[in-house]
PDB file of C-alpha atoms and ligand atoms in Angstrom:
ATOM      1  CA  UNK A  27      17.161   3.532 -20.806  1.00 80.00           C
ATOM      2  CA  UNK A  28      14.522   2.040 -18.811  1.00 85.00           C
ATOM      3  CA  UNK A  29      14.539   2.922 -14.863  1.00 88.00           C
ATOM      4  CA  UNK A  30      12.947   0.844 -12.388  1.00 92.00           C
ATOM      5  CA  UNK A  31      10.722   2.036  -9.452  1.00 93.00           C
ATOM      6  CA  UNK A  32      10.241  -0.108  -6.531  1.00 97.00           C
ATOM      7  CA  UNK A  33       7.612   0.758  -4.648  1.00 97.00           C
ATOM      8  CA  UNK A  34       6.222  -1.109  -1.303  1.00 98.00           C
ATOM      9  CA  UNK A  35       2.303  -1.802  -0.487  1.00 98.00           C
ATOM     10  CA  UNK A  36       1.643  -2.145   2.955  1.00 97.00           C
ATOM     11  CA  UNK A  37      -0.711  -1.977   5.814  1.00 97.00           C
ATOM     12  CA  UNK A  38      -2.827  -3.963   8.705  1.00 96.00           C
ATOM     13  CA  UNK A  39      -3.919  -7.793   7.758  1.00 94.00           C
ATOM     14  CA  UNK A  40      -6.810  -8.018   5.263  1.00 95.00           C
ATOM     15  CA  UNK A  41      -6.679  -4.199   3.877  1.00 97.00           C
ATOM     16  CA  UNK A  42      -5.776  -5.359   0.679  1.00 97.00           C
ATOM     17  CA  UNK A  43      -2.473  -5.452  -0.026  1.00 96.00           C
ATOM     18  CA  UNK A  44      -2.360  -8.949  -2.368  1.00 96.00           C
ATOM     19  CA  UNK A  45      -5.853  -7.828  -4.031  1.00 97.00           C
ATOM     20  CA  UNK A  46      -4.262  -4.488  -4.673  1.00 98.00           C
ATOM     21  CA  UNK A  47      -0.894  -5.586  -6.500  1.00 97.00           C
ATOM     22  CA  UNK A  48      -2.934  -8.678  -8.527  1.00 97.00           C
ATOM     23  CA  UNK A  49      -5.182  -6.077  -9.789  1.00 97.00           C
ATOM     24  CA  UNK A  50      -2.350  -3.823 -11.823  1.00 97.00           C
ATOM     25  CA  UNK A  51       0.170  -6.430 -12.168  1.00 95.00           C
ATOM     26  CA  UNK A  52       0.609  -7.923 -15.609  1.00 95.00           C
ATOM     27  CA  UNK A  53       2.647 -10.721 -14.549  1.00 94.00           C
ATOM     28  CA  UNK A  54       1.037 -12.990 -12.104  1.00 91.00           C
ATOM     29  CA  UNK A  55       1.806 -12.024  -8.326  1.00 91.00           C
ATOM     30  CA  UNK A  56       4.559 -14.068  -6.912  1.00 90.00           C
ATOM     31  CA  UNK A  57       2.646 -14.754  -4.252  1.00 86.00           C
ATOM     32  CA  UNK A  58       3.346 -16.311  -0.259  1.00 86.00           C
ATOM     33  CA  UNK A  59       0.087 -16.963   0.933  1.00 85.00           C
ATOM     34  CA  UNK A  60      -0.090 -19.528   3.387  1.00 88.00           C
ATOM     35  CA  UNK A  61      -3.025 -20.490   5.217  1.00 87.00           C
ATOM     36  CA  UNK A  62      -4.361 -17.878   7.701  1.00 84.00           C
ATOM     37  CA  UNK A  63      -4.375 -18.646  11.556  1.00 77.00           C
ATOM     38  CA  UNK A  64      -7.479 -20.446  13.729  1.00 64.00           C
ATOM     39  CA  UNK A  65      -8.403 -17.372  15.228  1.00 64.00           C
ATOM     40  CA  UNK A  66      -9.334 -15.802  11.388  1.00 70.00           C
ATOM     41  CA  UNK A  67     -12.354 -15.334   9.499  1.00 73.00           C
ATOM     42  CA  UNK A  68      -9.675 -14.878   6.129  1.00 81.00           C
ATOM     43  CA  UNK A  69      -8.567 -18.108   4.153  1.00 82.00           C
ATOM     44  CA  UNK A  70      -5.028 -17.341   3.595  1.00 89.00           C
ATOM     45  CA  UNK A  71      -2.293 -14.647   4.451  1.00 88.00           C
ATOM     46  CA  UNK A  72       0.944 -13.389   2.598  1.00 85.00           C
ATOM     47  CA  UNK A  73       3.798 -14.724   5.094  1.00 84.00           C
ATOM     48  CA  UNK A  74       6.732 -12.756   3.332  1.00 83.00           C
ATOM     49  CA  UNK A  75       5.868 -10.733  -0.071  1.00 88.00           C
ATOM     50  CA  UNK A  76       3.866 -10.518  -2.812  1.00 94.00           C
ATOM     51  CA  UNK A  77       5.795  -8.998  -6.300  1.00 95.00           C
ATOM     52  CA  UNK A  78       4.072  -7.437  -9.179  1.00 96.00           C
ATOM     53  CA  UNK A  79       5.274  -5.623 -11.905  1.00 96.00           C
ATOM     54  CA  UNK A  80       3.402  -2.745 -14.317  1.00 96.00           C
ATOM     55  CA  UNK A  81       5.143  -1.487 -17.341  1.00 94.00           C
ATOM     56  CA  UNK A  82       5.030   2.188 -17.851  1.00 88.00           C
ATOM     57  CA  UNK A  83       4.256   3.545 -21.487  1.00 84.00           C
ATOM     58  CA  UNK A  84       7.890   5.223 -21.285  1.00 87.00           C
ATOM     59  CA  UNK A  85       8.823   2.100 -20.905  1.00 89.00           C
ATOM     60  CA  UNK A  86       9.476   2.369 -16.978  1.00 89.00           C
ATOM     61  CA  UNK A  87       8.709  -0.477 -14.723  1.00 94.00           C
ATOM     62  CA  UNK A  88       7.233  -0.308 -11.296  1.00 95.00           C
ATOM     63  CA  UNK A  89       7.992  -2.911  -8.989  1.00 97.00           C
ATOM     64  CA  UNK A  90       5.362  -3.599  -6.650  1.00 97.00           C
ATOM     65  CA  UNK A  91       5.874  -4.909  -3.213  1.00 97.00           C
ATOM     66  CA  UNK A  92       3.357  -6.348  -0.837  1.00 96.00           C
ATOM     67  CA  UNK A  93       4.024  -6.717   2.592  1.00 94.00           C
ATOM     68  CA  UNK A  94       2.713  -9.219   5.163  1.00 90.00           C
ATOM     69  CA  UNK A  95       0.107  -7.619   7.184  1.00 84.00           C
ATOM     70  CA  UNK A  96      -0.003  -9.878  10.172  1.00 85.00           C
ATOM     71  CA  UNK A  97       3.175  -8.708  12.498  1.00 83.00           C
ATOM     72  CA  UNK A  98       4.232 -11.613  13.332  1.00 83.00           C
ATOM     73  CA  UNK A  99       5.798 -11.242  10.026  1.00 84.00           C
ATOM     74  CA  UNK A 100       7.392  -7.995  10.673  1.00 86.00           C
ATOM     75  CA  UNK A 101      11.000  -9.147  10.202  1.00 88.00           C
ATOM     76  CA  UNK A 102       9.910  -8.810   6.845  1.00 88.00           C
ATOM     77  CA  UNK A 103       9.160  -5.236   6.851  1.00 92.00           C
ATOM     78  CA  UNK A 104      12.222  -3.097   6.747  1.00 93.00           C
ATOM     79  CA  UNK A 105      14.245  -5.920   4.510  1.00 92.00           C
ATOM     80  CA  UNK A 106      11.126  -4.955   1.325  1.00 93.00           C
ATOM     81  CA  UNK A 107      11.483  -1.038   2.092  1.00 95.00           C
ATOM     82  CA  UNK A 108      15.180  -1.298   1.347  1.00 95.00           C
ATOM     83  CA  UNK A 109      15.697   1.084  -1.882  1.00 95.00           C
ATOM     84  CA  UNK A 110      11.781   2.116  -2.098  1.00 97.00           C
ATOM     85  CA  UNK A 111      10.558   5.311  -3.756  1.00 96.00           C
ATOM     86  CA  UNK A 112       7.495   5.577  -1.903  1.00 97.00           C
ATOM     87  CA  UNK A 113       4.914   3.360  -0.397  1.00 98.00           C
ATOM     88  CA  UNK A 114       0.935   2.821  -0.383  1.00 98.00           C
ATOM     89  CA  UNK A 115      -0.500   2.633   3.204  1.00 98.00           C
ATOM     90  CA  UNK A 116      -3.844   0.487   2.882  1.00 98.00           C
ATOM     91  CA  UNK A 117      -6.484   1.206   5.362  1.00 97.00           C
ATOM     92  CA  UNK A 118      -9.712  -0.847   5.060  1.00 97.00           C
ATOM     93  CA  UNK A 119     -12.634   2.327   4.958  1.00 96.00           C
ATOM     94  CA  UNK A 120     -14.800  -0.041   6.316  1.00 96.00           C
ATOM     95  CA  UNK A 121     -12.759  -0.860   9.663  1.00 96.00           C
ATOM     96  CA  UNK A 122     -11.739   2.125  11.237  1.00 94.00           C
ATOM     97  CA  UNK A 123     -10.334   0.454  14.556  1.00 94.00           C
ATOM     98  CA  UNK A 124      -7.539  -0.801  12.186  1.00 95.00           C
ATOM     99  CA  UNK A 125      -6.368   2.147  11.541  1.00 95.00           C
ATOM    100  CA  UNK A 126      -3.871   2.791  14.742  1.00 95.00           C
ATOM    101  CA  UNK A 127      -2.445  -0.530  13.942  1.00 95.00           C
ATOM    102  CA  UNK A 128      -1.963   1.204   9.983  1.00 96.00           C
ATOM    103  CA  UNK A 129      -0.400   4.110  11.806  1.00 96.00           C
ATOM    104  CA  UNK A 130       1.891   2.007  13.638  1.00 95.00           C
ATOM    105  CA  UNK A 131       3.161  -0.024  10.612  1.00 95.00           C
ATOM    106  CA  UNK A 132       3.490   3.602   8.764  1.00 96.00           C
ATOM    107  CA  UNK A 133       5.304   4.729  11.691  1.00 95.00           C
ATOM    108  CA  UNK A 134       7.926   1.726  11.372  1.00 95.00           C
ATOM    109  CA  UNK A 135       8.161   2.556   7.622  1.00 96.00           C
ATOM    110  CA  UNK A 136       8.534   6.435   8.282  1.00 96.00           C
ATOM    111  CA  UNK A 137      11.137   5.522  10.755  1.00 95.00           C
ATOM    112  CA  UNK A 138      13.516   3.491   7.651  1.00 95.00           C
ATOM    113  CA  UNK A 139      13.151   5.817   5.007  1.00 96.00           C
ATOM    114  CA  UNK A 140      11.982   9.166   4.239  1.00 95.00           C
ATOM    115  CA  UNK A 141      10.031   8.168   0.997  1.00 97.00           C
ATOM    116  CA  UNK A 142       6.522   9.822   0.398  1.00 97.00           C
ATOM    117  CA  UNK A 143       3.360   7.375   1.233  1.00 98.00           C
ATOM    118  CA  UNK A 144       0.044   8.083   0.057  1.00 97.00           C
ATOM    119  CA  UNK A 145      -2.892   6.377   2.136  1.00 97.00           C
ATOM    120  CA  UNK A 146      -5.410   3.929   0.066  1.00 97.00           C
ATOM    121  CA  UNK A 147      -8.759   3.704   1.402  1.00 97.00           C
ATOM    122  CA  UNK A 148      -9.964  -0.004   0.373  1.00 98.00           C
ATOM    123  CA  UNK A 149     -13.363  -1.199   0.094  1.00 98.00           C
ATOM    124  CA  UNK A 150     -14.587   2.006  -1.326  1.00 97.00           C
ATOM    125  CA  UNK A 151     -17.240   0.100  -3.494  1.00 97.00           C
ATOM    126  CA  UNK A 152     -18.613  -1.145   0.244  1.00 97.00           C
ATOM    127  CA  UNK A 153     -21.382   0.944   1.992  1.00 95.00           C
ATOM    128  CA  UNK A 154     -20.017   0.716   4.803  1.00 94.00           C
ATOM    129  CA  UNK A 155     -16.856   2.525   4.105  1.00 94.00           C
ATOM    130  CA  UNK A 156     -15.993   5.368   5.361  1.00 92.00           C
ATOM    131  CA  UNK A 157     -16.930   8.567   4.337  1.00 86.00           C
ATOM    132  CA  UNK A 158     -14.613  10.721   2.085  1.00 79.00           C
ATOM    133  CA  UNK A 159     -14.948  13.636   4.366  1.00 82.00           C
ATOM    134  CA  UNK A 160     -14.757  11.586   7.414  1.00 86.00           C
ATOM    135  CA  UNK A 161     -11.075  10.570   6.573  1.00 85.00           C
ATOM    136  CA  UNK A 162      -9.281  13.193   7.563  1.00 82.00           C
ATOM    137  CA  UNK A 163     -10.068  13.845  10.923  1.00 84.00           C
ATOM    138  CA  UNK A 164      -9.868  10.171  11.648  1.00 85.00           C
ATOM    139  CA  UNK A 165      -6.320   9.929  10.874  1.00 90.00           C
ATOM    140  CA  UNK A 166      -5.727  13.725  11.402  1.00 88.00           C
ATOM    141  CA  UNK A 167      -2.510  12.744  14.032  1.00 91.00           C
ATOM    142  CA  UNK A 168      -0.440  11.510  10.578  1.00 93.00           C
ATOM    143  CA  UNK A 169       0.162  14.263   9.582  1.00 90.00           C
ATOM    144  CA  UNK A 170      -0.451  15.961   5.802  1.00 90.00           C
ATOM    145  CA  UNK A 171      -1.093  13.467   3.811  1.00 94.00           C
ATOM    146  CA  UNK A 172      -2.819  12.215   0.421  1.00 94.00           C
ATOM    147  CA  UNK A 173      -6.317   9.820   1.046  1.00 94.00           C
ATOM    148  CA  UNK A 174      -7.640   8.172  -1.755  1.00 95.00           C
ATOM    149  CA  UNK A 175     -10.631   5.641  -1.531  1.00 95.00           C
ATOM    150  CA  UNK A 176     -10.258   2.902  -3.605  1.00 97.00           C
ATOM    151  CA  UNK A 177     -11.492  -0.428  -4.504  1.00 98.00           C
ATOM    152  CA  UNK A 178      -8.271  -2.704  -4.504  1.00 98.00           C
ATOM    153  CA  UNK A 179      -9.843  -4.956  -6.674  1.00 98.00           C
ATOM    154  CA  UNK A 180     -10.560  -2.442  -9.495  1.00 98.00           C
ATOM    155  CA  UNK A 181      -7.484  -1.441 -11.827  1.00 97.00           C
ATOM    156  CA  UNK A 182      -8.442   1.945 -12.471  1.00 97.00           C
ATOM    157  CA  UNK A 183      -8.911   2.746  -8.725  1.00 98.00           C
ATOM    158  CA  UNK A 184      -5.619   0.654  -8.310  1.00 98.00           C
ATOM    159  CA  UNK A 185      -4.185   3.398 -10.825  1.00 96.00           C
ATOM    160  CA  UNK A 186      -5.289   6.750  -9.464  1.00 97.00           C
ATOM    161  CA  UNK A 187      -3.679   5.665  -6.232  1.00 98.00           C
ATOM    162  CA  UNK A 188      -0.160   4.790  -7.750  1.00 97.00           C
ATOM    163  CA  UNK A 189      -0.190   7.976  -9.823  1.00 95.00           C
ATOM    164  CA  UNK A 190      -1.177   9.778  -6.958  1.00 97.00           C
ATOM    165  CA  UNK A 191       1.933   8.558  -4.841  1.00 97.00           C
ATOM    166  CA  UNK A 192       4.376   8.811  -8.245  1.00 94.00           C
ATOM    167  CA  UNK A 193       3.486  12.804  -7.922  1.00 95.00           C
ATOM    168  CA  UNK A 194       4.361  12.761  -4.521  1.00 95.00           C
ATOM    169  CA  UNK A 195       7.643  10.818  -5.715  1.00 94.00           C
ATOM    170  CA  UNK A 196       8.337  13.259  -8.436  1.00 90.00           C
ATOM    171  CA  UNK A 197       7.828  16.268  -6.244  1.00 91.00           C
ATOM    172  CA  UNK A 198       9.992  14.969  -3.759  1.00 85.00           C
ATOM    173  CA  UNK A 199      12.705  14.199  -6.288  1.00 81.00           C
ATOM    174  CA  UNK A 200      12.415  18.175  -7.517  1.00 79.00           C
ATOM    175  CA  UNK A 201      12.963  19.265  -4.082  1.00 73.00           C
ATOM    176  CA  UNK A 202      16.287  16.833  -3.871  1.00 70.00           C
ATOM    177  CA  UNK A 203      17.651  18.753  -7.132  1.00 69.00           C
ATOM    178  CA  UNK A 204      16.867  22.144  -5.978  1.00 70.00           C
ATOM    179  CA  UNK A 205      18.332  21.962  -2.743  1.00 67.00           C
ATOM    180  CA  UNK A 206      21.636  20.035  -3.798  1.00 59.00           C
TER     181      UNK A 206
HETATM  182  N1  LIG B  22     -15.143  -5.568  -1.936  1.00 69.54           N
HETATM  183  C1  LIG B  22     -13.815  -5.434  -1.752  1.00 69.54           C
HETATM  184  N2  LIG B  22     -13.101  -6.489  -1.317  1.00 69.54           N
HETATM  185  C2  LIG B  22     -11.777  -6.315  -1.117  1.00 69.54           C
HETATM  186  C3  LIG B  22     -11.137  -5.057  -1.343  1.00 69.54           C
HETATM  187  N3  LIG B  22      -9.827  -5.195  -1.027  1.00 69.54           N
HETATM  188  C4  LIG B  22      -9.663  -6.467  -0.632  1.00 69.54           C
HETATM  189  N4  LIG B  22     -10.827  -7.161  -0.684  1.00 69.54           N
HETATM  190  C5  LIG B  22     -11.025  -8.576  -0.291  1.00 69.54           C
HETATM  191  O1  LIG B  22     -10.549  -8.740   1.028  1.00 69.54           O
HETATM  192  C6  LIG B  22      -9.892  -9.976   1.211  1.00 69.54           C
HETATM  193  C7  LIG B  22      -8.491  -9.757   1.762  1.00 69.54           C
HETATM  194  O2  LIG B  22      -7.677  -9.128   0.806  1.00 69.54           O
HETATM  195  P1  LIG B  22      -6.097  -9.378   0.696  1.00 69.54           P
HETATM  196  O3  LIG B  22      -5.665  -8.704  -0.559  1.00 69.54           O
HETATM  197  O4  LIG B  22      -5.771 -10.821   0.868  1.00 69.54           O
HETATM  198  O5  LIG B  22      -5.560  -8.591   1.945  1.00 69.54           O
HETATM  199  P2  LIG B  22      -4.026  -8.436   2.440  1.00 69.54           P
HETATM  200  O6  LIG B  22      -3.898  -7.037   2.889  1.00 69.54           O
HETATM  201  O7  LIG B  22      -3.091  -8.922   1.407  1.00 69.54           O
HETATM  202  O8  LIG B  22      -4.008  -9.436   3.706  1.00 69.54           O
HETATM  203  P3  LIG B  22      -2.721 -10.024   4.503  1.00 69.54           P
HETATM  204  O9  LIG B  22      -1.757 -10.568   3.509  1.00 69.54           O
HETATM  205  O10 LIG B  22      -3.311 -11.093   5.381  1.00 69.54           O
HETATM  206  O11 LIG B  22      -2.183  -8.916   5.329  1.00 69.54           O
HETATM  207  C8  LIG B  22      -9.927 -10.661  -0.151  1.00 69.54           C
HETATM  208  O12 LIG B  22     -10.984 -11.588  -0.151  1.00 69.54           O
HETATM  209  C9  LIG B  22     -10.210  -9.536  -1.131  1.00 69.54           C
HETATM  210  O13 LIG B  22     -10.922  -9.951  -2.264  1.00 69.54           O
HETATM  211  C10 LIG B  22     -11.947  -3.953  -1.826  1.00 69.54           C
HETATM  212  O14 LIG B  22     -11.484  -2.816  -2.051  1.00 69.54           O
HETATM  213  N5  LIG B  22     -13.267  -4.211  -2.006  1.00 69.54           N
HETATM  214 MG1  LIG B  23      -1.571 -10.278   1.487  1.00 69.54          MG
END
C-alpha cells in the first residue's frame, strides 16, 4: 500500500518556498498568491499555502506544503505543520540578514513538533550567495543541522534537498523503533 508523506516548506518572505514546490511538483501548485504589499520589490505573495505533490518510484507520495513567508500570515503556520514528517527551512544564501527571521520561524516550528528540518540554501546559482563554508558559522546558534545550497528553481537541486531531509526522516523513524 501506498503511504503518504507530508512534508512542510517554509521560511522568511521571498526565500523560495512557491519556486521550490513548482519545481518538483507534477501537479500544478495549488497556489494562494495574492498580490504582494506597497512596501515590496516582489509581485505577489502566498497568503495561506501552496500544495504540491511528487510520486515516489515505490509508489509513495510526498505532499508538499508551502507556507506563507510574510508573518502576518502566521496563523497559518502551526495549522500546515499538523501531522508533518519533517520540514525544509529556506534561507536565501544571498541575504544573510534574513536569516534570524528563518531562525525564528524554525523556532515556532521546532516548538509544534519534533520532526527533523534540513536547511535549503536558495539562490545557489547567484554569485552573491553565500559561501558553502561560510554557512555554518552563520547559523552556528541552530544547532546540528543539515545545509544544502540549492537553486529552488532547479529540480535536481530541489531533489538532493528532499532526499536529504527523507534520511533525516528515516533515521529518526529507526531511533522511534529502537527505543519503543
Ligand atoms: N535565481 C534564483 N531565483 C530564485 C530562487 N528561488 C527563488 N527565486 C526567485 O525569487 C522570487 C521569489 O520566490 P518565491 O518562490 O515566490 O518565494 P516565497 O518564499 O514563496 O515567497 P513568499 O510566499 O512571499 O514568502 C521568484 O521570482 C523566484 O523566481 C533561486 O534559487 N535562484
Ligand atoms: Mg510563496
Amino acid at each position: 500500500m501506498s503511504r503518504v508523506f507530508k512534508i512542510l516548506v517554509t521560511g522568511p518572505a521571498g526565500s523560495g518556498k512557491t519556486t521550490f514546490i513548482s519545481a518538483i511538483s507534477e501537479i500544478e501548485v495549488v497556489s494562494t498568491e495574492r498580490a504582494a504589499g506597497e512596501t515590496e520589490k516582489k509581485g505577489s505573495t502566498t497568503v495561506a499555502m501552496d500544495f504540491g505533490r511528487v510520486t515516489l518510484t515505490d509508489g509513495d507520495v510526498l505532499h508538499l506544503y508551502g507556507t506563507p513567508g510574510q508573518d502576518r500570515f502566521d496563523f497559518m503556520w502551526e495549522i500546515l505543520s499538523e501531522g508533518m514528517l519533517g520540514y525544509v527551512v529556506l534561507l536565501d544564501g544571498t541575504k544573510p540578514p534574513t536569516f534570524a527571521t528563518g531562525k525564528k520561524i524554525m523556532e515556532s516550528f521546532s516548538g509544534w513538533s519534533d520532526a527533523p528540518y534540513v536547511v535549503g540554501l536558495t539562490r545557489a546559482d547567484r554569485k552573491k550567495c553565500l559561501e558553502e563554508e561560510k554557512v555554518p558559522e552563520e547559523i552556528a546558534s541552530w544547532g546540528e543541522v543539515d545545509i544544502v545550497r540549492c537553486d529552488a528553481r532547479s529540480l535536481r537541486d530541489v531533489k538532493t534537498v528532499l532526499i536529504t531531509l527523507l534520511e533525516r526522516v528515516l533515521e529518526n523513524a529507526e531511533g522511534v523503533e529502537q527505543a519503543g
